Coordinates of C-alpha atoms in Angstrom, one line a residue:
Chain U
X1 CA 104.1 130.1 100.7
X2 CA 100.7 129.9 102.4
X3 CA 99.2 132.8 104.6
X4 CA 99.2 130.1 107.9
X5 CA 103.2 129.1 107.1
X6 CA 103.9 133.3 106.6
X7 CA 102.2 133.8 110.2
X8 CA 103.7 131.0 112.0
X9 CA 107.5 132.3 110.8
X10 CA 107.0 135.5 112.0
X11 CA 105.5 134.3 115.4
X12 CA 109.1 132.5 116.0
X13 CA 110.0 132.5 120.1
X14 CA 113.5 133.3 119.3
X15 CA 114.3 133.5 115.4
X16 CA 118.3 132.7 116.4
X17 CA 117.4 129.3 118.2
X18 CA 118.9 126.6 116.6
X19 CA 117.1 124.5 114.3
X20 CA 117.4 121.5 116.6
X21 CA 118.0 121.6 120.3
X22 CA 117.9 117.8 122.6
X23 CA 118.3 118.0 126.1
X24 CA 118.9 114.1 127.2
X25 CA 116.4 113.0 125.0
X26 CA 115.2 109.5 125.7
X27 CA 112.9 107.3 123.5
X28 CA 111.5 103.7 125.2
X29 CA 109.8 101.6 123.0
X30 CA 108.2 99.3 125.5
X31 CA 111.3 98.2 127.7
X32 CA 113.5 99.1 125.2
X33 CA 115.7 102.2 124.7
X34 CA 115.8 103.0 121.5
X35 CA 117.3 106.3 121.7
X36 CA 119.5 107.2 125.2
X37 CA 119.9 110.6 126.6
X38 CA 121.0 112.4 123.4
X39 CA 121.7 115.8 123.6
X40 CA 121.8 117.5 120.3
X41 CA 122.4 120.9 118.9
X42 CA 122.2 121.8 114.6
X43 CA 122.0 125.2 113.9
X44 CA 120.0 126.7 111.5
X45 CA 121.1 125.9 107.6
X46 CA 124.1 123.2 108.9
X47 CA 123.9 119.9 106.7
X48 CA 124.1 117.1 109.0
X49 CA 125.1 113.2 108.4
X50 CA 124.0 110.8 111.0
X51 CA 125.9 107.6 110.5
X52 CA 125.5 104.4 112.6
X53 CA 124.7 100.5 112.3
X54 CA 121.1 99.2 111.7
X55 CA 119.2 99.8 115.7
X56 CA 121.6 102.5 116.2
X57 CA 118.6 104.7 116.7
X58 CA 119.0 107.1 113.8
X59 CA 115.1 106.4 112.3
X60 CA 114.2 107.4 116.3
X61 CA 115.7 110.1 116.5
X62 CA 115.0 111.9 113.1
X63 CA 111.1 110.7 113.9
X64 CA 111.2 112.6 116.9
X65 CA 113.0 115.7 115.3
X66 CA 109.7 115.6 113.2
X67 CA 107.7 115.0 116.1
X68 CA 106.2 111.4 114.7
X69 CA 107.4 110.5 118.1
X70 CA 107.2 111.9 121.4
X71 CA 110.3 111.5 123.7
X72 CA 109.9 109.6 127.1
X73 CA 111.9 111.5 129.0
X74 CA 114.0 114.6 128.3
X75 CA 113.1 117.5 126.0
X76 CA 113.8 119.3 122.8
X77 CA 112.9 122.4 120.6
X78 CA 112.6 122.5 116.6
X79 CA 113.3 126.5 115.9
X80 CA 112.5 127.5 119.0
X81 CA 109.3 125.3 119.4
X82 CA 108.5 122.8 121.8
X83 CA 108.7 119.3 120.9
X84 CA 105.2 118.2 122.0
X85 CA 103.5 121.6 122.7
X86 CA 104.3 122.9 119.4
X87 CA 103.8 120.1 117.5
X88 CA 101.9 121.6 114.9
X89 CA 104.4 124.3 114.4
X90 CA 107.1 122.1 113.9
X91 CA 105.0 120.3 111.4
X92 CA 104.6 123.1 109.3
X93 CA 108.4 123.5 108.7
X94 CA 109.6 119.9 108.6
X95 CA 109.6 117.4 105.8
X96 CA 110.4 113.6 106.8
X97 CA 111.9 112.2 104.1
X98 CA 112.4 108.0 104.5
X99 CA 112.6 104.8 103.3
X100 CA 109.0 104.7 103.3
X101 CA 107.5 107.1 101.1
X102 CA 104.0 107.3 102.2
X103 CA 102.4 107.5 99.0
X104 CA 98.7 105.6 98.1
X105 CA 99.6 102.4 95.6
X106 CA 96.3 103.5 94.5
X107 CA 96.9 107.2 93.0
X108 CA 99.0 108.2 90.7
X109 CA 102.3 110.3 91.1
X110 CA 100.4 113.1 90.5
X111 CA 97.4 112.5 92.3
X112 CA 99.5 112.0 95.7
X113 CA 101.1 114.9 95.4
X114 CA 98.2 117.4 94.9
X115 CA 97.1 115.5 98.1
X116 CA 99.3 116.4 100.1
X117 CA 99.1 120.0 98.6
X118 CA 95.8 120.3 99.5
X119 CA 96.5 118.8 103.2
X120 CA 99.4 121.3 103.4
X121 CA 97.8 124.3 102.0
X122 CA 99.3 124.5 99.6
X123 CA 98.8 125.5 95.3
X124 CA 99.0 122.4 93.4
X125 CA 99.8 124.1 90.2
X126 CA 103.5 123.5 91.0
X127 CA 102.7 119.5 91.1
X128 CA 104.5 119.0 87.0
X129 CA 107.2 121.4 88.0
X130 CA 108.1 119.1 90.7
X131 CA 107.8 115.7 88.5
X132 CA 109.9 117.0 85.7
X133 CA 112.5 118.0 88.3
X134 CA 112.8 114.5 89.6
X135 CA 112.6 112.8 86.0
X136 CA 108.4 111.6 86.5
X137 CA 107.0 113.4 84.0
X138 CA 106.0 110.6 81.5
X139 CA 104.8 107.8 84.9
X140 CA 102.7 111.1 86.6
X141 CA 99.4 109.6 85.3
X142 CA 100.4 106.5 86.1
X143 CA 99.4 104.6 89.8
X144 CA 102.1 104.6 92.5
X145 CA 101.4 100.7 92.9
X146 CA 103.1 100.4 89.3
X147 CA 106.1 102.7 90.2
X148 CA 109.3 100.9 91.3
X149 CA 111.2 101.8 94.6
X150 CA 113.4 104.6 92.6
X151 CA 110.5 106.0 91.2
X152 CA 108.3 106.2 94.4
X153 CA 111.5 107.4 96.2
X154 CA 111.4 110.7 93.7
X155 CA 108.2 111.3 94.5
X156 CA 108.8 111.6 98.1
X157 CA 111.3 114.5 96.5
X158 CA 109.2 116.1 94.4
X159 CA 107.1 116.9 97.8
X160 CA 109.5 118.2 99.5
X161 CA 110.6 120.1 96.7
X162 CA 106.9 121.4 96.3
X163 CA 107.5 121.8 100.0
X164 CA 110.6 123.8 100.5
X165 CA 110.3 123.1 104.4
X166 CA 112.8 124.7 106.5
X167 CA 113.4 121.3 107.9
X168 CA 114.8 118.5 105.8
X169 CA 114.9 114.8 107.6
X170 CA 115.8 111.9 105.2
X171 CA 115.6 108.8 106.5
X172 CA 118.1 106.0 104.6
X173 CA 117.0 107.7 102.1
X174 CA 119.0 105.8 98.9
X175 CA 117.9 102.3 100.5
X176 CA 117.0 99.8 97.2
X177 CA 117.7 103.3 95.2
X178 CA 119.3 102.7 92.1
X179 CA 122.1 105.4 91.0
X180 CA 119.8 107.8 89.1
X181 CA 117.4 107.7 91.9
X182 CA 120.1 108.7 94.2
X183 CA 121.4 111.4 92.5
X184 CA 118.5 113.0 92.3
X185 CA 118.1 112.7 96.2
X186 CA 121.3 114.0 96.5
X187 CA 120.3 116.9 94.1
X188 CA 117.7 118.0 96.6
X189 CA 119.9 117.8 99.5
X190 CA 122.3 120.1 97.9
X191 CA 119.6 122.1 96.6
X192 CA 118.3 122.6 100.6
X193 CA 121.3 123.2 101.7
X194 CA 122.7 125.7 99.0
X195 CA 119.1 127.5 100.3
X196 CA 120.4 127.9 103.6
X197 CA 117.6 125.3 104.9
X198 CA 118.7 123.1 107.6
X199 CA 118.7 119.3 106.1
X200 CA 119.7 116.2 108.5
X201 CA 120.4 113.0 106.6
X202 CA 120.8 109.4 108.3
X203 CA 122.3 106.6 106.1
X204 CA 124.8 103.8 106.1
X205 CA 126.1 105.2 102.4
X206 CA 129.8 106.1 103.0
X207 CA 130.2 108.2 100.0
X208 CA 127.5 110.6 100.9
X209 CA 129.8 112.0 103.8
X210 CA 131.6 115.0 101.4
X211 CA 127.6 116.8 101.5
X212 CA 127.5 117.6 104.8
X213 CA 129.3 119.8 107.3
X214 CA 129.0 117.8 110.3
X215 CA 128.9 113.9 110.8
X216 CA 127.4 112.7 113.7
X217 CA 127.8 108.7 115.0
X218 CA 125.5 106.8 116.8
X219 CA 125.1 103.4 118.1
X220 CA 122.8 101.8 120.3
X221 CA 120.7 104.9 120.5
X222 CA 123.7 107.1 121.7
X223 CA 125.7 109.8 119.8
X224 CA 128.9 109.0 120.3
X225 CA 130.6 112.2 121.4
X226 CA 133.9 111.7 120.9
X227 CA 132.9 111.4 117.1
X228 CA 130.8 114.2 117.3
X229 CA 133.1 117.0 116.9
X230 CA 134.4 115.9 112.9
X231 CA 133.6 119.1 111.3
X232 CA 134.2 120.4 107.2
X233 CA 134.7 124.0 106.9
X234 CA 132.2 124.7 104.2
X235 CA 134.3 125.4 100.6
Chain X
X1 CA 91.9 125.4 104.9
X2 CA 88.3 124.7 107.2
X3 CA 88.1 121.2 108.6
X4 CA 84.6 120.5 106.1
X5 CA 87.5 121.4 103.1
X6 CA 90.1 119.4 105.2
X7 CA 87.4 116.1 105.3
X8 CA 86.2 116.8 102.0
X9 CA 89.9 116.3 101.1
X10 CA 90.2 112.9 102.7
X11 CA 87.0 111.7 101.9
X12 CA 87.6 112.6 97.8
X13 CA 91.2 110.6 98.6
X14 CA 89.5 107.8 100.3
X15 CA 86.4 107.1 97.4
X16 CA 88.9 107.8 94.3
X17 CA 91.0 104.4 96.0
X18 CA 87.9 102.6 96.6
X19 CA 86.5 103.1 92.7
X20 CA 90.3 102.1 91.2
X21 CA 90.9 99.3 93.6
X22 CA 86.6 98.3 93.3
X23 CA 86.9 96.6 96.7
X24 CA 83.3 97.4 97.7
X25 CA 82.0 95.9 94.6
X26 CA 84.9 92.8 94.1
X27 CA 84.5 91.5 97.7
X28 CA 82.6 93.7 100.2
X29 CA 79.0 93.2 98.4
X30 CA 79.6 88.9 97.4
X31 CA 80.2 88.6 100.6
X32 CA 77.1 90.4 101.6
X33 CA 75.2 88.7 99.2
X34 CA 76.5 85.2 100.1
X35 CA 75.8 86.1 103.7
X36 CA 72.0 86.8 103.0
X37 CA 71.7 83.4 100.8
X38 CA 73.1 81.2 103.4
X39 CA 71.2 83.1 106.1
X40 CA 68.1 82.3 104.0
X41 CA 68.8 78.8 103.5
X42 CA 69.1 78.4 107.1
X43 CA 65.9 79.4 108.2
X44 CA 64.3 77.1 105.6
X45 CA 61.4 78.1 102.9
X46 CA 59.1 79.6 105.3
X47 CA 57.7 82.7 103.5
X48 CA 56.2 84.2 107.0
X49 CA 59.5 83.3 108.9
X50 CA 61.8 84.6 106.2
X51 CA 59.5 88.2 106.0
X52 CA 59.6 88.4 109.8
X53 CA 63.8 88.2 110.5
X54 CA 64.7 89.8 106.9
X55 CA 65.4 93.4 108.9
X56 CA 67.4 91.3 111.1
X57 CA 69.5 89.5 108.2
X58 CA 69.4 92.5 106.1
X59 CA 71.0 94.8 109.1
X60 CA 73.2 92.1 110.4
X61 CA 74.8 91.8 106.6
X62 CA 75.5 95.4 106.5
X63 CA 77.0 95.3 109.7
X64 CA 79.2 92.4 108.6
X65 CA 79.6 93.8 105.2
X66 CA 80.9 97.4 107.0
X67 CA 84.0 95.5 108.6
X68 CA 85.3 94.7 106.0
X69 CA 85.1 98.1 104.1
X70 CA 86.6 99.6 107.8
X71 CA 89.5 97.4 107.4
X72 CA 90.0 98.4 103.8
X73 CA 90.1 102.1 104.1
X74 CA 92.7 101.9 107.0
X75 CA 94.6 99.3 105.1
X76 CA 95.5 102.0 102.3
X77 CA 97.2 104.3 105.2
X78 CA 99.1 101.5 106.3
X79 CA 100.5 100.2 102.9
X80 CA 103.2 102.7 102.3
X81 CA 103.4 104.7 105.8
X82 CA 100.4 106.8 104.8
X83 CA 99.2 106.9 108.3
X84 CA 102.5 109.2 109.6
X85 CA 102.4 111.2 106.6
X86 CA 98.7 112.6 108.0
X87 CA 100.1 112.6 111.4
X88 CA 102.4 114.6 110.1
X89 CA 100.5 117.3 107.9
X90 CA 99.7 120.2 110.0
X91 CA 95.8 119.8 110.0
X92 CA 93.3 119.1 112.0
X93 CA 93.2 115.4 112.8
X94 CA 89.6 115.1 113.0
X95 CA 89.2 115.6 109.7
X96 CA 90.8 112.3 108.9
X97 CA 88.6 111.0 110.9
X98 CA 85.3 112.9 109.3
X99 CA 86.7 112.3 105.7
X100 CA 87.4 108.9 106.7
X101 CA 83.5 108.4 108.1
X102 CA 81.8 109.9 105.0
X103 CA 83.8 108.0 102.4
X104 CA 82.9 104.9 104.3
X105 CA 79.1 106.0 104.9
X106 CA 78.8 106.9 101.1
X107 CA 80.4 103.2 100.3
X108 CA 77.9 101.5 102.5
X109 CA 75.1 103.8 101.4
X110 CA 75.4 102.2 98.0
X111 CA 76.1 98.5 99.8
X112 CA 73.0 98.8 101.3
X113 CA 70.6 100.0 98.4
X114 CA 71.7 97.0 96.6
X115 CA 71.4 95.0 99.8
X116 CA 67.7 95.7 100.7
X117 CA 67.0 95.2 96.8
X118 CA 68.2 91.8 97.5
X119 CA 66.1 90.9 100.5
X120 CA 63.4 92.9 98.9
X121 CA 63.4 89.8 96.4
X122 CA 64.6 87.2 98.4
X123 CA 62.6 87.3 101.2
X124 CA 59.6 88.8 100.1
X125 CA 60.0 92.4 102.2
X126 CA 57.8 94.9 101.5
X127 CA 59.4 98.5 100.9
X128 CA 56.3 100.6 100.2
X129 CA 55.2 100.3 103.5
X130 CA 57.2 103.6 104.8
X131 CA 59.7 104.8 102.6
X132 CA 60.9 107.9 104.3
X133 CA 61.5 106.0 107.6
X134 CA 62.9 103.0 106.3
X135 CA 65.9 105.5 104.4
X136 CA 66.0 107.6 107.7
X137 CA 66.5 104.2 109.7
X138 CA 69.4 103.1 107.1
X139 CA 70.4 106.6 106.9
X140 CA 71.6 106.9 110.5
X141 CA 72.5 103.9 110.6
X142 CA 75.0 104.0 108.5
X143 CA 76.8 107.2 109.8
X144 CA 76.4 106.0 113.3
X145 CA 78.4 102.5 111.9
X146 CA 80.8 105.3 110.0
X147 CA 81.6 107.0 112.6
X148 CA 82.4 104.0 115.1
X149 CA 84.2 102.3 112.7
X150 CA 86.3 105.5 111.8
X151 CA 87.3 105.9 115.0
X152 CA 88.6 102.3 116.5
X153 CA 90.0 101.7 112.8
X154 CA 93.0 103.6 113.6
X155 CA 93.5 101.9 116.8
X156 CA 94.1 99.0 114.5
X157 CA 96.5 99.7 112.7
X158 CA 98.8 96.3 112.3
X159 CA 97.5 94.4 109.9
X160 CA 97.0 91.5 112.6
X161 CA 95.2 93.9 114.9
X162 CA 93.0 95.1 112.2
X163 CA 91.8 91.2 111.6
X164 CA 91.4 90.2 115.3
X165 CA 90.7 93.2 117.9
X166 CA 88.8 95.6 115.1
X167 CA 85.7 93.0 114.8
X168 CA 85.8 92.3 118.6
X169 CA 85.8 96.6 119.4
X170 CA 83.4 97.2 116.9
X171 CA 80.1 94.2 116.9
X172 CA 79.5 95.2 120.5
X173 CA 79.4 98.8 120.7
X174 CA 77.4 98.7 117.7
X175 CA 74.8 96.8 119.5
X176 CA 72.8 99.3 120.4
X177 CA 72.4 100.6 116.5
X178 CA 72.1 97.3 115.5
X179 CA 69.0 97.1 117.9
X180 CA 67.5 100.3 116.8
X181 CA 68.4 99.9 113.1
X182 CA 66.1 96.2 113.3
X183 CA 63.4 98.0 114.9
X184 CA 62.7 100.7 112.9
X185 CA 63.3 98.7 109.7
X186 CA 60.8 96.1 110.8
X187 CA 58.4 99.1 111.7
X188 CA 59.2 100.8 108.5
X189 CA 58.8 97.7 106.3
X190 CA 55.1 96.7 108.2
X191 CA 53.4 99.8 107.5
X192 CA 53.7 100.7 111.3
X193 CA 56.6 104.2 109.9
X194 CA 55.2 106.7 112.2
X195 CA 55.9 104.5 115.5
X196 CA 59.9 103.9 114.3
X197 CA 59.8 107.7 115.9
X198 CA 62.0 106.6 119.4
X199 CA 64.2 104.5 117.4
X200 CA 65.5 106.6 115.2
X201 CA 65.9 109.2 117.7
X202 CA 67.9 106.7 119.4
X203 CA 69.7 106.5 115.7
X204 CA 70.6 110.0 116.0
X205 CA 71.4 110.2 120.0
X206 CA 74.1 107.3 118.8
X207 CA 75.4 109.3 115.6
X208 CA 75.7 112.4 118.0
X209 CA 78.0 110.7 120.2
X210 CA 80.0 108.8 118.2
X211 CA 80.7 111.6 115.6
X212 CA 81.4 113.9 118.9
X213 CA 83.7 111.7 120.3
X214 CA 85.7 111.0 117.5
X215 CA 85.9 114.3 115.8
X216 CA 87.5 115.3 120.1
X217 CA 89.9 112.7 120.2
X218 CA 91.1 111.4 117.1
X219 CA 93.6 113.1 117.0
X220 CA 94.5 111.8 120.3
X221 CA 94.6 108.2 119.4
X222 CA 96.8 109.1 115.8
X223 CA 99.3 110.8 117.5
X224 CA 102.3 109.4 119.4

């Protein structure tokens, strides 16, 4: 863990805030609403499925949980921080996870991780640890623009494995994923979780419901509330 | 990590895409090349004619040439989402920018040595005449063209934008390099060096600027 992340942890406002905290947040996109007044509260380590219909909002909101996005109107904290005046901070303990894995066609597996090592501050002598962990270890070498959507998809993991943010957003996640490919995203949600780190996860898959402790609904860039309260006791 | 490390970063990123995908050397110098030949054949076989507007061709290629290499280094961000995943990183925006600018500067740099080779031989331009001014005229001129490209690129960022509104941002606020870059080219290339003096200041008054305002509000424009 790098000196800057070290500091920033021990400089939290309020180390018992809750991971996430909305207050009527509101995204427009032009004249459209894409997400409506939501308020929102996940406490640190909770697992959290967001389920809803494509448009529901569920991209928005994680997006502006990672702070990719600003909200129009309303507010929000991510432990404790500030949605747009502690951006940066935010940043540092958040890992969007998506459907598009932001990786350069261009550079190999390898290559993009130690990228993103170096832009997070972070030793890149973990970079084969976290390939072998999601099955890469024979394509590393080889460019992302060869890598099918599985293969680009573990990756994304193997960052935020090398990661280990406090923060885990995934996006649809097993969209085009075949079944390898999504059990090794659900290995790392599990594997976050079991770490006490807080992990939110949007996606239409059904059977991915039994991970988390909380499912949330949304539709038309509203949680539903009368959905909101279907809670697992953990074991 | 200091934002020279943080650009040093990007601009390693940026130059190790641009030497596997050879885009500089597959389309960005043909068309430079092709652009010089039909400018040539244009102005007709006149040696005295072709020696007199060569700094003009040669500058106006590069400047054409450098859209295109703009367009490709903010092309790679956009492919996969790239873009958000440096929004996202918890660094100092500007050194996309700077990263961005050098890796572009040193592309262009190499663009242009083959370039003036070619109008060296095509059109009969002398390149003994000054040396140190003409490479301080191409010098600047190419970080000042980094540096302004750098920083509207990411304002482009649809790939429809990128091919409409990037060219139309670009051509005129580079006017004024354009200008200054002609001038102290034709100076440098006439054996008249030491008077390229007030144009290449102007070379580095432009530089200043541009590299000042981007590195301030990059970050600004990239975020939400």
């Amino acid at each position: 863990m790098t000196d800057a992340l070290l500091s920033d942890r021990r400089m939290d406002p309020e180390p018992n805030t809750p991971a996430v905290l909305l207050a009527g947040a509101t995204r427009v996109f032009g004249v459209a609403p894409a997400l409506v007044r939501v308020d929102l509260r996940i406490e640190r380590g909770e697992t959290v499925l967001i389920r809803g219909p494509n448009g529901a909002g569920k991209s928005t909101l994680l997006r502006l949980i990672a702070t990719a996005l600003s909200p129009t109107y309303g507010s929000g904290s991510v432990f404790g921080f500030d949605l747009v005046t502690g951006r940066d901070k935010i940043r540092r303990r958040t890992e969007l996870l998506g459907h598009r894995t932001r990786l350069y066609e261009d550079l190999t597996g390898a290559e993009n991780l130690r990228f993103a090592c170096a832009l997070y501050g972070l030793a890149s002598d973990g970079v084969g640890a976290a390939l072998e962990h999601v099955g890469l270890t024979g394509a590393a070498d080889e460019r992302v623009r060869a890598y099918s959507q599985g293969m680009r998809q573990r990756v994304a993991v193997a960052r935020a494995i090398l990661r280990r943010p406090e923060l885990l957003l995934l996006d649809e996640p097993y969209a085009g994923l075949d079944e390898a490919a999504k059990d090794v995203v659900d290995q790392a949600v599990r594997e976050a979780g079991g770490e006490g780190r807080t992990v939110v996860l949007a996606t239409h898959d059904p059977a991915r419901g039994g991970m988390a402790g909380r499912t949330l609904f949304m539709d038309q860039g509203r949680l539903l509330p009368e959905l909101v309260a279907e809670r697992r006791e953990p074991g | 990590m200091t934002l020279i490390r943080q650009s040093a970063v990007m601009a390693a990123k940026d130059l190790r895409i641009e030497i596997r995908g050879r885009y500089a050397l597959g389309a960005v110098l043909p068309f430079a090349g092709t652009l010089l030949i039909a400018f040539g054949l244009s102005l007709g076989p006149g040696r005295t004619l072709l020696q007199e507007t060569a700094p003009g061709l040669l500058w106006l290629a590069v400047l054409f040439a450098s859209v295109l290499s703009f367009r490709r280094s903010y092309e790679s961000e956009g492919e996969d989402g790239a873009l958000e995943g440096l929004l996202l990183a918890p660094m100092d925006k500007a050194a996309v920018f700077l990263g961005k600018a050098a890796a572009v500067a040193v592309q262009l740099l190499a663009l242009e040595a083959v370039v003036v080779l070619l109008v060296a031989g095509l059109f009969g331009l002398s390149l003994g005449g000054a040396p140190a001014a003409l490479a301080a005229a191409f010098l600047l001129g190419t970080i000042g063209l980094a540096a302004v490209g750098s920083l509207f690129g990411v304002l482009a960022e649809s790939p429809r934008a990128r091919e409409a509104v990037f060219p139309l941002l670009v051509l005129p606020l580079a006017t004024p390099l354009l200008v200054a870059g002609v001038k102290a080219t034709a100076l440098a290339t006439t054996g008249h060096g030491g008077e390229a003096g007030s144009w290449l200041g102007l070379l580095v008054a432009f530089d200043a600027v541009f590299l000042a305002a981007g590195t301030l509000v990059f970050g600004h424009l990239l975020e939400d």
